CSV table of C-alpha atoms and ligand atoms in Angstrom, one decimal:
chain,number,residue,atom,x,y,z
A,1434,UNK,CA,-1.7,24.6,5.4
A,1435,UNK,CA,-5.1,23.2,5.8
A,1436,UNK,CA,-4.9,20.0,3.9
A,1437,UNK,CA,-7.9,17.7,3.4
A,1438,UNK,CA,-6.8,13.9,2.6
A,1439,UNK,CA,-9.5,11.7,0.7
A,1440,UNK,CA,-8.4,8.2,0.9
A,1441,UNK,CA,-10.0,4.4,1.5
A,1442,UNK,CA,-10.0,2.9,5.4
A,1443,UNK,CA,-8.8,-0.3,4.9
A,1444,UNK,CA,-5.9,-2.5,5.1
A,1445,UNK,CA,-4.4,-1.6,2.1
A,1446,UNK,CA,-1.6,0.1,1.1
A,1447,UNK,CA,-3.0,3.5,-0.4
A,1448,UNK,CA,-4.9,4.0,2.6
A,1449,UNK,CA,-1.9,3.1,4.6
A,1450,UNK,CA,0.0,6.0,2.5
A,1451,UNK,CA,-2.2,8.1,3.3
A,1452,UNK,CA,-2.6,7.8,6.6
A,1453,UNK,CA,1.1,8.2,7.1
A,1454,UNK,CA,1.4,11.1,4.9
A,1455,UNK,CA,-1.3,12.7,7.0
A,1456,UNK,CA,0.2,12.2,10.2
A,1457,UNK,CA,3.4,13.2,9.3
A,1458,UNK,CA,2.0,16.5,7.6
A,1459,UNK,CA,0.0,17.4,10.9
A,1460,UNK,CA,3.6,16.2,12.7
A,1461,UNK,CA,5.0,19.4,10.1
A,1462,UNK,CA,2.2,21.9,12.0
A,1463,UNK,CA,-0.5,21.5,9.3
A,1464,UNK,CA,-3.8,21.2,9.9
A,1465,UNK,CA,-4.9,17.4,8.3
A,1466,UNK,CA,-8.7,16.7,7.6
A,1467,UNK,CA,-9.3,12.8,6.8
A,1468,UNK,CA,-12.3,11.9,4.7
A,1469,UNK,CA,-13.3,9.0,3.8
A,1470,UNK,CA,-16.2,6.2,4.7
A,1471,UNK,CA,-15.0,4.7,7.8
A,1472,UNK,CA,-11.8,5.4,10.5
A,1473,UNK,CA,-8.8,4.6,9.0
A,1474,UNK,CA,-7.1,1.4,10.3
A,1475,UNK,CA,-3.7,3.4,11.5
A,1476,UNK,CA,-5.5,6.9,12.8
A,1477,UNK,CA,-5.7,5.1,15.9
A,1478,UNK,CA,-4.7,8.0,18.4
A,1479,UNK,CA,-5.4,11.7,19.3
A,1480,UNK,CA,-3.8,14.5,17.5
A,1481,UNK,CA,-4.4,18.3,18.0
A,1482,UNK,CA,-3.9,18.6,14.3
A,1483,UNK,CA,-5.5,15.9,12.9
A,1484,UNK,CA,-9.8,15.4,12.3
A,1485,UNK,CA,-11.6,13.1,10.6
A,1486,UNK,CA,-14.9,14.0,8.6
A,1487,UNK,CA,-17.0,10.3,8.2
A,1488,UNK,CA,-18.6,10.3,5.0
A,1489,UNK,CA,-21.9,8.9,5.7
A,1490,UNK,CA,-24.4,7.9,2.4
A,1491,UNK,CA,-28.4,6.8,2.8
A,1492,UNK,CA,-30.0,3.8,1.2
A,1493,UNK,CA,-32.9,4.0,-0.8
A,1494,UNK,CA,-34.8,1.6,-1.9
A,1495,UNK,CA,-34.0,2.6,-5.7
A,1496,UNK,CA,-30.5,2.1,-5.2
A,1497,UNK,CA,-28.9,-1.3,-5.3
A,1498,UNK,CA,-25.7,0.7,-4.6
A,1499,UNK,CA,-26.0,4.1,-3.1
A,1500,UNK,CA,-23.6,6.6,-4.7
A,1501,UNK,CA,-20.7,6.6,-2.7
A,1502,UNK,CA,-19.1,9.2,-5.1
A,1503,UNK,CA,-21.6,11.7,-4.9
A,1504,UNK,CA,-22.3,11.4,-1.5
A,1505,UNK,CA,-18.3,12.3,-0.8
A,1506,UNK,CA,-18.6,15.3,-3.5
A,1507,UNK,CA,-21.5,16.7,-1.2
A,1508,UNK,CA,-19.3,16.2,2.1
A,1509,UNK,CA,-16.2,17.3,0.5
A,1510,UNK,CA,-17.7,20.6,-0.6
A,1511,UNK,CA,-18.9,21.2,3.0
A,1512,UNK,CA,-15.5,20.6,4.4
A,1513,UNK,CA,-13.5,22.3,2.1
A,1514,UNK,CA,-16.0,25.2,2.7
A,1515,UNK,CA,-16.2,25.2,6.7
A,1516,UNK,CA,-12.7,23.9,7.2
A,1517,UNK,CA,-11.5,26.4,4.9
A,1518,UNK,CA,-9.4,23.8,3.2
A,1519,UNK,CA,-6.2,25.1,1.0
A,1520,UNK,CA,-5.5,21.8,-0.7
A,1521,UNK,CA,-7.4,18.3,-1.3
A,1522,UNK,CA,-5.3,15.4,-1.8
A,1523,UNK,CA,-6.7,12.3,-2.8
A,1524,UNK,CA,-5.9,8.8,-2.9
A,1525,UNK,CA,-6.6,6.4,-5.5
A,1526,UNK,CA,-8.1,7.5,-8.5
A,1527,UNK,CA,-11.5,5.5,-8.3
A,1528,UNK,CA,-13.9,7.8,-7.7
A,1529,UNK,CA,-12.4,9.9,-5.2
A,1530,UNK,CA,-10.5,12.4,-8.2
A,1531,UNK,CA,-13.9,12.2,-9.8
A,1532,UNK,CA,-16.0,13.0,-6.7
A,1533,UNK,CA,-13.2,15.7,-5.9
A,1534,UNK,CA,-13.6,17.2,-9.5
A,1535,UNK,CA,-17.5,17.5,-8.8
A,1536,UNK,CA,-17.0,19.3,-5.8
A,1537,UNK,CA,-15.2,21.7,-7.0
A,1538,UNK,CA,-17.0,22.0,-10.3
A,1539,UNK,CA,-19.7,23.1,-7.6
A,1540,UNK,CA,-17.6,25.1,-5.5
A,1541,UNK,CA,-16.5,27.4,-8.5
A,1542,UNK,CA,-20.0,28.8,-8.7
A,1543,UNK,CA,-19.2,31.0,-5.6
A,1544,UNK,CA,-15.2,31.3,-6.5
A,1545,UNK,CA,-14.3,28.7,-3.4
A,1546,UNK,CA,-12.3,26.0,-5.6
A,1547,UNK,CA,-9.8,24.6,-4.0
A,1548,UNK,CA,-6.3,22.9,-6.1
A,1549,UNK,CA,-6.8,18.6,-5.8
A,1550,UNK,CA,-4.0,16.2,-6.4
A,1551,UNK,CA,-4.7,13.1,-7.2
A,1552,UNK,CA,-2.0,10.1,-5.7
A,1553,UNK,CA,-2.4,6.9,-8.2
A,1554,UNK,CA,-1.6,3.7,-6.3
A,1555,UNK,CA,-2.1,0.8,-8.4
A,1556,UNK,CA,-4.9,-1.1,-9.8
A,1557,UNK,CA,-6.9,2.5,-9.8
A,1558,UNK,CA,-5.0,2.0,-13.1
A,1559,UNK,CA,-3.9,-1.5,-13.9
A,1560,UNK,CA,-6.8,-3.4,-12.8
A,1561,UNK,CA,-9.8,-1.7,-12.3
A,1562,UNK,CA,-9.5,2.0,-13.8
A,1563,UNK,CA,-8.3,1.0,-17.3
A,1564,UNK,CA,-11.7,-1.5,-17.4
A,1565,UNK,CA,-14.2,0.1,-20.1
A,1566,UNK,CA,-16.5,1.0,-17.7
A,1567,UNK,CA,-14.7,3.3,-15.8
A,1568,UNK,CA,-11.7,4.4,-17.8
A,1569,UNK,CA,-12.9,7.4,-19.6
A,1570,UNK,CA,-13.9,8.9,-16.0
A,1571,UNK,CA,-10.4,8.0,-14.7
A,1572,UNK,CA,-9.0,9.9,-18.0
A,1573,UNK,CA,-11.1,12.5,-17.1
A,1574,UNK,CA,-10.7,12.9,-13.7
A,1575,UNK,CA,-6.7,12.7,-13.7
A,1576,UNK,CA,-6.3,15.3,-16.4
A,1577,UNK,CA,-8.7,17.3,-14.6
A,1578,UNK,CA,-6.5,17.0,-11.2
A,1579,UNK,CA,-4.7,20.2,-10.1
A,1580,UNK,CA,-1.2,17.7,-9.5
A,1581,UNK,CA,-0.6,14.2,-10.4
A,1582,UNK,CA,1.7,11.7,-8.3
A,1583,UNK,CA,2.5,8.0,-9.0
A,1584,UNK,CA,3.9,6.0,-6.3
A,1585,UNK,CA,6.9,4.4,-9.1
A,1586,UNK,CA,8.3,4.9,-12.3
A,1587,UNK,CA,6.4,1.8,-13.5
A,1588,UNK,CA,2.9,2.8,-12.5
A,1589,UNK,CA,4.0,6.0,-13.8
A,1590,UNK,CA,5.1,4.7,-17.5
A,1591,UNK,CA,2.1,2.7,-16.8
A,1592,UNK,CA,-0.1,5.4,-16.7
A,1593,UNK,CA,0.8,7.0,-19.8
A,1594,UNK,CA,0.6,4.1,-22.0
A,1595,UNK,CA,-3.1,3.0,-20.5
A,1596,UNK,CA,-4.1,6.3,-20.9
A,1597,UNK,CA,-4.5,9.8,-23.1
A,1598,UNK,CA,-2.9,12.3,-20.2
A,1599,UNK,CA,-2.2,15.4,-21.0
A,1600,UNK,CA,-0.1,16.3,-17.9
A,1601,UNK,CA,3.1,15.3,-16.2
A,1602,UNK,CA,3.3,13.1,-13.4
A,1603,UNK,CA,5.8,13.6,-10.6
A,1604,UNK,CA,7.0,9.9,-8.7
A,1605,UNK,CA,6.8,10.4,-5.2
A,1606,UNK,CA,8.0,6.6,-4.2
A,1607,UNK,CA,6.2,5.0,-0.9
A,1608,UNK,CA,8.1,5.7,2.2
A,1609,UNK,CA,8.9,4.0,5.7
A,1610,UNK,CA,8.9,5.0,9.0
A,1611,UNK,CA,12.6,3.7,10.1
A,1612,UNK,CA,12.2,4.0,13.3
A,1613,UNK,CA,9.2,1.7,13.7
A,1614,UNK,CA,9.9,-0.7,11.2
A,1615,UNK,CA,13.2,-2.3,12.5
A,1616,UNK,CA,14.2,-5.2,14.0
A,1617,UNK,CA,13.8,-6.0,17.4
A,1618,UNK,CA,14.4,-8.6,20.3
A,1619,UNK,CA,11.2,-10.9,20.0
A,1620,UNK,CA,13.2,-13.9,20.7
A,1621,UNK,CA,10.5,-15.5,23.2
A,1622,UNK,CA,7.7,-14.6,20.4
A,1623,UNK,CA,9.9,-16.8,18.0
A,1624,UNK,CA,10.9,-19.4,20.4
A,1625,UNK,CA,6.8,-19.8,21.1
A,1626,UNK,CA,6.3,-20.5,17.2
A,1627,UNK,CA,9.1,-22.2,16.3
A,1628,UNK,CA,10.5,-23.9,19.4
A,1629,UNK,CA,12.4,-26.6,17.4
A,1630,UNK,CA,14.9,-23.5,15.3
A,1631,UNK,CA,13.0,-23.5,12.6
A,1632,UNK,CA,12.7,-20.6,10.0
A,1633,UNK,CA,9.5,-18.6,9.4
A,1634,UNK,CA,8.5,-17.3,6.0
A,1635,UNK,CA,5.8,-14.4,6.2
A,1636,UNK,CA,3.5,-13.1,3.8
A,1637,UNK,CA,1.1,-10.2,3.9
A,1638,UNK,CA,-2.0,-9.1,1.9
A,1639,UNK,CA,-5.6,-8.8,1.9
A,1640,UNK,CA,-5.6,-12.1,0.4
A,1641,UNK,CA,-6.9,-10.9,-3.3
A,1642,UNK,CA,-6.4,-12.8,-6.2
A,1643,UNK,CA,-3.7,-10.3,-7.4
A,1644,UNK,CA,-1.3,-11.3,-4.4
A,1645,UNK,CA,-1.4,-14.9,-6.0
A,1646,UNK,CA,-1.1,-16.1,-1.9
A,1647,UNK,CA,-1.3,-19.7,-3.0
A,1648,UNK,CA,2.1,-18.8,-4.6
A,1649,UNK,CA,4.0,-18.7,-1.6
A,1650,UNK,CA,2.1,-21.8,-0.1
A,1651,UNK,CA,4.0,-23.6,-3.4
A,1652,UNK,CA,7.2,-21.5,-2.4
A,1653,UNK,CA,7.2,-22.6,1.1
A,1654,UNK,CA,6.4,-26.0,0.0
A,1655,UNK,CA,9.3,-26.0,-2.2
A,1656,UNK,CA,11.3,-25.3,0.7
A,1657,UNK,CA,10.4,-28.0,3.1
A,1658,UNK,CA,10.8,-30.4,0.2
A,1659,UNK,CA,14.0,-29.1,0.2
A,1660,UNK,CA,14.7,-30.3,3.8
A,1661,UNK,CA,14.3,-27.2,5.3
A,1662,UNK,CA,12.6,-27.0,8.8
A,1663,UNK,CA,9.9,-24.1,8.8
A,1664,UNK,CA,6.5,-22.6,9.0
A,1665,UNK,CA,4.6,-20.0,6.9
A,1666,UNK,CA,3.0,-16.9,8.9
A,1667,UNK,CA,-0.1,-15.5,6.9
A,1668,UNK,CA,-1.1,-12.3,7.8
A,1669,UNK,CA,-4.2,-10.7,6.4
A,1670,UNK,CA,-7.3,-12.0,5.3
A,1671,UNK,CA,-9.8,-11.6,2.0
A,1672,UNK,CA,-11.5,-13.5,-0.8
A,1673,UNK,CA,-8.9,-15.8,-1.8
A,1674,UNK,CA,-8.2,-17.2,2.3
A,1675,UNK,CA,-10.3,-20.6,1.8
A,1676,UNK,CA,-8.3,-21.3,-1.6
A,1677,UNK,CA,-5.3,-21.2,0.4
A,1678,UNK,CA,-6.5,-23.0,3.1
A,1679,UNK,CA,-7.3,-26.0,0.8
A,1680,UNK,CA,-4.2,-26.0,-0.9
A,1681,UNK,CA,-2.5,-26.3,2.1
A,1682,UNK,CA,-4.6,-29.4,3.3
A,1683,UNK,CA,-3.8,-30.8,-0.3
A,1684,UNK,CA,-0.2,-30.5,0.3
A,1685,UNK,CA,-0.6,-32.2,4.0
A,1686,UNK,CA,1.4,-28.7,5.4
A,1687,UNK,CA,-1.7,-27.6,8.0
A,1688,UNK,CA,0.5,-27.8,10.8
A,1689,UNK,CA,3.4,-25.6,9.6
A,1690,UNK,CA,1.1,-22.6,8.7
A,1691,UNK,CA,-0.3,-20.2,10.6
A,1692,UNK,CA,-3.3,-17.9,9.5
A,1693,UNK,CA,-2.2,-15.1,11.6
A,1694,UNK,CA,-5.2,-12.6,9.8
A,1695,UNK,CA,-5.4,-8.8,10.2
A,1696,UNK,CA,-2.8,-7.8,12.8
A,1697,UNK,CA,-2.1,-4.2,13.8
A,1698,UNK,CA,2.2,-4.7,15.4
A,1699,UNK,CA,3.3,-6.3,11.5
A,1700,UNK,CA,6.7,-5.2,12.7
A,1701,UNK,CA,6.6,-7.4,16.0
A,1702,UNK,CA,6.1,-10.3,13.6
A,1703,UNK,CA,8.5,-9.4,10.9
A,1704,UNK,CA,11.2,-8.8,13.4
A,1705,UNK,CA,10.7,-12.6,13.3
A,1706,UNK,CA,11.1,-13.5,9.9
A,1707,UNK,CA,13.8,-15.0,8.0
A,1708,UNK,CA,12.0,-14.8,4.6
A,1709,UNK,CA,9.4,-12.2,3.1
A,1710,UNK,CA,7.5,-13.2,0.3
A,1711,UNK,CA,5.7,-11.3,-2.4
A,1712,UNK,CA,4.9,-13.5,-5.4
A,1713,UNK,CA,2.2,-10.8,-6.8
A,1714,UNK,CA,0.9,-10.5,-10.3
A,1715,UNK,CA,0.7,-6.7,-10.4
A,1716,UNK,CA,2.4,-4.8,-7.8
A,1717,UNK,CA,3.0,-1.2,-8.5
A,1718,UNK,CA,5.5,-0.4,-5.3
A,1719,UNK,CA,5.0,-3.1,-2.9
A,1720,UNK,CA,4.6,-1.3,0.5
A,1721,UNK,CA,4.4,-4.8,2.4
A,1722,UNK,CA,7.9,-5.8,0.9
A,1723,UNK,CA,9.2,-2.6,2.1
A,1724,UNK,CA,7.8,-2.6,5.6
A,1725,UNK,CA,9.8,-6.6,5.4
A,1726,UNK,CA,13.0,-5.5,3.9
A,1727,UNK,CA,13.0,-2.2,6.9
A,1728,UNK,CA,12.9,-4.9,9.3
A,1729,UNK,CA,15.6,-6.2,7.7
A,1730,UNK,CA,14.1,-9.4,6.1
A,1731,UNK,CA,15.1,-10.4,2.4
A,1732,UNK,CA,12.6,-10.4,0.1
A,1733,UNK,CA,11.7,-13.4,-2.7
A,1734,UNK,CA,9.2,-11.4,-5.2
A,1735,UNK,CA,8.1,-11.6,-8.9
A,1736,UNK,CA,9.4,-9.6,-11.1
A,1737,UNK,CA,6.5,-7.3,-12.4
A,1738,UNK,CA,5.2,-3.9,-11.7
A,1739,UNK,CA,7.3,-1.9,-9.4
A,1740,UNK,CA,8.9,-4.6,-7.2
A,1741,UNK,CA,13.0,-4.0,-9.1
A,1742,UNK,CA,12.8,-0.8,-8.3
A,1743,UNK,CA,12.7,-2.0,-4.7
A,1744,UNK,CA,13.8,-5.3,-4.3
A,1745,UNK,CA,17.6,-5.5,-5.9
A,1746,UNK,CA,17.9,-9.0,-7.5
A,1747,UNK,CA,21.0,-10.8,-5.4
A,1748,UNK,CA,21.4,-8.2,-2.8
A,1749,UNK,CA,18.2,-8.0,-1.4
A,1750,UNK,CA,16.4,-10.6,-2.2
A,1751,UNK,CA,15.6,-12.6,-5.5
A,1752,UNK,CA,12.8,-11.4,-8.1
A,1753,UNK,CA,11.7,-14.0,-10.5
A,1754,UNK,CA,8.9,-14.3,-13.5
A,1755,UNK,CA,5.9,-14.0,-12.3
A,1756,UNK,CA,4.3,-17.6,-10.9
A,1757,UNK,CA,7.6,-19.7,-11.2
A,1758,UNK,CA,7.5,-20.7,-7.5
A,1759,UNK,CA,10.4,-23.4,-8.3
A,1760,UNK,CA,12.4,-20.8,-9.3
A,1761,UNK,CA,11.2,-18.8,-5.9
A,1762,UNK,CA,11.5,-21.8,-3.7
A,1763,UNK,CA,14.6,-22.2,-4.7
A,1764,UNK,CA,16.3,-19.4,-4.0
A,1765,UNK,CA,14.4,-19.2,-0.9
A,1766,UNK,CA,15.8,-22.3,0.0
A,1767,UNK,CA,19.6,-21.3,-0.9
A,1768,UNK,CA,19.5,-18.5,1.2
A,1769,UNK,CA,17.9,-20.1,3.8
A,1770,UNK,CA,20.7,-22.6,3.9
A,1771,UNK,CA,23.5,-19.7,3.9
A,1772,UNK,CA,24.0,-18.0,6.9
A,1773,UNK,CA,26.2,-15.8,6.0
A,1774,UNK,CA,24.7,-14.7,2.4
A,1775,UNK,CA,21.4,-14.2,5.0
A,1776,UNK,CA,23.0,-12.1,6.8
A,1777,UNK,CA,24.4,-10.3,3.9
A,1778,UNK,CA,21.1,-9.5,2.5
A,1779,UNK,CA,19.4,-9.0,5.8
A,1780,UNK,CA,21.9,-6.0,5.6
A,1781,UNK,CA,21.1,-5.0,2.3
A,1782,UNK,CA,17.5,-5.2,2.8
A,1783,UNK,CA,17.7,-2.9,6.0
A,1784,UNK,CA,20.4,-0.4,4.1
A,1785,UNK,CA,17.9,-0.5,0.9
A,1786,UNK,CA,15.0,0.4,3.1
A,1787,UNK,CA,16.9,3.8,4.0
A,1788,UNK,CA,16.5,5.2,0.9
A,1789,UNK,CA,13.0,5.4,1.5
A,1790,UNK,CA,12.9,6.9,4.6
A,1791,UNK,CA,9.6,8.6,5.7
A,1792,UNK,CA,10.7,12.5,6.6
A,1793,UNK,CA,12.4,13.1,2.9
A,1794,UNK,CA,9.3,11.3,1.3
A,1795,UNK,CA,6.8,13.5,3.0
A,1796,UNK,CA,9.0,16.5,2.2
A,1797,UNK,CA,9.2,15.7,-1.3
A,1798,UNK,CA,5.0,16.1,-1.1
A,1799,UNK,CA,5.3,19.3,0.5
A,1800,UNK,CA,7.6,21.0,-2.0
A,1801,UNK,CA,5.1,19.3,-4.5
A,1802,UNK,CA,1.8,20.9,-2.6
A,1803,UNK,CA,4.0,24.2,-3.3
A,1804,UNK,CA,4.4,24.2,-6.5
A,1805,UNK,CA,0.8,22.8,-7.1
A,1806,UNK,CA,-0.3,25.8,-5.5
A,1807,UNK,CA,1.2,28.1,-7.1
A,1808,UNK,CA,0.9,27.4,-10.5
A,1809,UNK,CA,-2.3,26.0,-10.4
A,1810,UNK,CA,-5.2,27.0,-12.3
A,1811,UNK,CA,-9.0,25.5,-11.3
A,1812,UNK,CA,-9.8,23.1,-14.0
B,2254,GMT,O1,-4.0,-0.7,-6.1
B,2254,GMT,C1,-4.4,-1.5,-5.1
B,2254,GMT,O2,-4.5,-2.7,-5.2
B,2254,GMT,C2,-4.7,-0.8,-3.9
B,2254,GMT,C3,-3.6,-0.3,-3.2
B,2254,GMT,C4,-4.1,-0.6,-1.8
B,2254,GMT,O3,-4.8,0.2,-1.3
B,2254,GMT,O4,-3.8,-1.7,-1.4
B,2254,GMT,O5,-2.3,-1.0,-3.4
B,2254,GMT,C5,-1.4,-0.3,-4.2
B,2254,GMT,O6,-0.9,0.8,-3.5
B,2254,GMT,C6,0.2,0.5,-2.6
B,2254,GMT,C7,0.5,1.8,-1.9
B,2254,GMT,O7,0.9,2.8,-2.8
B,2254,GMT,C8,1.3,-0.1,-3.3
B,2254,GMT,O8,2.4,-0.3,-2.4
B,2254,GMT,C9,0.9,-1.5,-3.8
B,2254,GMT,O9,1.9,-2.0,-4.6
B,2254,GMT,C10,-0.3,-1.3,-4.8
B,2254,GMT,N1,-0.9,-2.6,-5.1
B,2254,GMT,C11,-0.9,-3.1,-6.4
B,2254,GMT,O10,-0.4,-2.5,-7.3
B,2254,GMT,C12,-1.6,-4.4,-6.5
């Protein structure tokens, strides 16, 4: 198939999806188009089946904003007509179903519509897509889709209840690539950080206020209170960084956390870790725990969203209500002082990862492109 994949560039996890799915599609012998506004972070090297169309939009002095959307309807009409598209996938409703919608509003003029499936990945619907000013479009836009998928049950459910949809959603759950996601000998790499034994708690996000990242500076705080000898690995960067940064000077813990920022090898660090945490206040899978618990790190999470039907409360981890960082720092700190219940989990986590195991993912979306394109009917 010749499969164009719509999706944002950035350090997120849709765009990590995507990119993933895309790979391992063109891995399958299909031909993969990428579209979107800039490289994405993990299309990093050459592959025969695998191109990427830059979406580029002009300024103009009437526009504050130039419109991204339409721009990308115009491009995605050329590609689906010169690259002789089958399918368009995109990811993230906001505006890329819309845009993809419009282009094939215009492409049905000449009989060259194309079916579009639209992935929804999070705050597309419980943050920014249900806000009045964009929610009517989003309604629009996913019932106007060709196939729907939601990356959990919960954004799923969610879904329905934000929304009038009048079409059925199939959950096709994040996925992991086993292989690169494990554990592996990095002892000098700990011994360089940590040169006294102690343990190292990671977090990673883009450092929006959604991730609640001062959270697990209270968590990890918690935990030193607690007599426990470790340091705090922040990777990522965004918005909320400086907040963080003060809190920590507040708290007099400078010197036991590291702002590690954007880094490419997360595995190298997590193979590392003796703690993940993921205190978020909306979390609709929690790709970043996953990635943790493949490497075979335990997870301490909120509750919300997606996160139980990843993280299993006292095998894998803990999941408490959402901003109780005693309650977090405390279990951290119990399992931090039990070797072998850490190693029992560790287990877990690894064994729990498993089950979302990259090849059966991306075969589930094939058998789903099937059947979207052979029932569907253009919009
Ligand atoms: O919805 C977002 O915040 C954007 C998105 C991203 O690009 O970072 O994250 C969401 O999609 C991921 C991949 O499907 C999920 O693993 C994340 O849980 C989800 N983030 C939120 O719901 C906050």
């Amino acid at each position: 198939m010749n499969i164009g994949i719509v999706l944002y560039p950035t350090y997120g996890g849709s765009g990590v999806v995507a990119t993933e799915l895309g790979k391992g599609l063109a891995a399958h012998g299909h031909n993969v188009h990428f579209i979107s506004y800039a490289r994405p972070m993990r299309l990093n090297e050459f592959h025969e089946n695998i191109s990427f169309h830059e979406v580029s939009f002009s300024a103009y002095p009437l526009f504050e904003y130039p419109p991204y959307d339409l721009a990308l309807a115009s491009h995605l009409v050329d590609i689906i007509t010169y690259q002789k598209l089958d399918l368009l996938h995109v990811h993230y409703a906001i505006p890329h179903a819309t845009s993809a919608y419009l282009a094939n509003q215009i492409l049905r003029e000449s009989g060259r519509a194309i079916p579009f499936i639209t992935t929804l990945h999070g705050t597309d619907i419980t943050i920014v897509g249900c806000d009045p000013s964009y929610a009517s479009v989003v309604t629009f836009s996913i019932n106007k889709s060709n196939g729907v998928t939601a990356v959990s049950e919960y954004l799923r459910d969610e879904t329905y209840s934000r929304f009038e949809i009048d079409q059925e959603i199939e959950v096709i759950s994040n996925f992991i690539d086993l292989e690169r996601f494990r554990k592996t000998e990095k002892s000098h790499f700990k011994k360089a950080l940590c040169p006294n034994g102690e343990k190292i708690l990671v977090h990673v996000s883009n450092f929006r206020e959604v991730k609640r990242v001062s959270d697990t500076v209270e968590i990890f705080n918690y935990v030193l209170e607690n007599g426990i000898k470790a340091h705090l690995l922040l990777l990522g960067d965004g918005p909320d960084r400086q907040k963080v940064e003060t809190r920590c000077r507040e708290l007099k813990i400078c010197d036991k956390v590291r702002f590690l920022g954007k880094q490419e090898k997360v595995e190298e660090i997590l193979s590392i870790a003796d703690l993940f945490l993921i205190p978020s206040g909306s979390e609709t899978f929690g790709l970043a725990a996953l990635e943790a618990m493949s490497c075979s790190v335990p997870v301490i999470s909120s509750n919300i969203g997606g996160l139980p039907e990843l993280n299993i409360h006292g095998e894998t981890g803990y999941l408490c209500d959402l901003g109780d960082t005693d309650a977090m720092g405390e279990f951290a700190a119990s399992l931090l002082k039990d070797d072998e219940k850490w190693a029992q989990f560790s287990k877990n986590a690894r064994k729990r990862a498993e089950k979302f195991e990259q090849s059966k993912v991306i075969a589930h979306y094939e058998s789903y492109y099937e059947k979207v394109m052979h029932t569907m009917s253009i919009k």
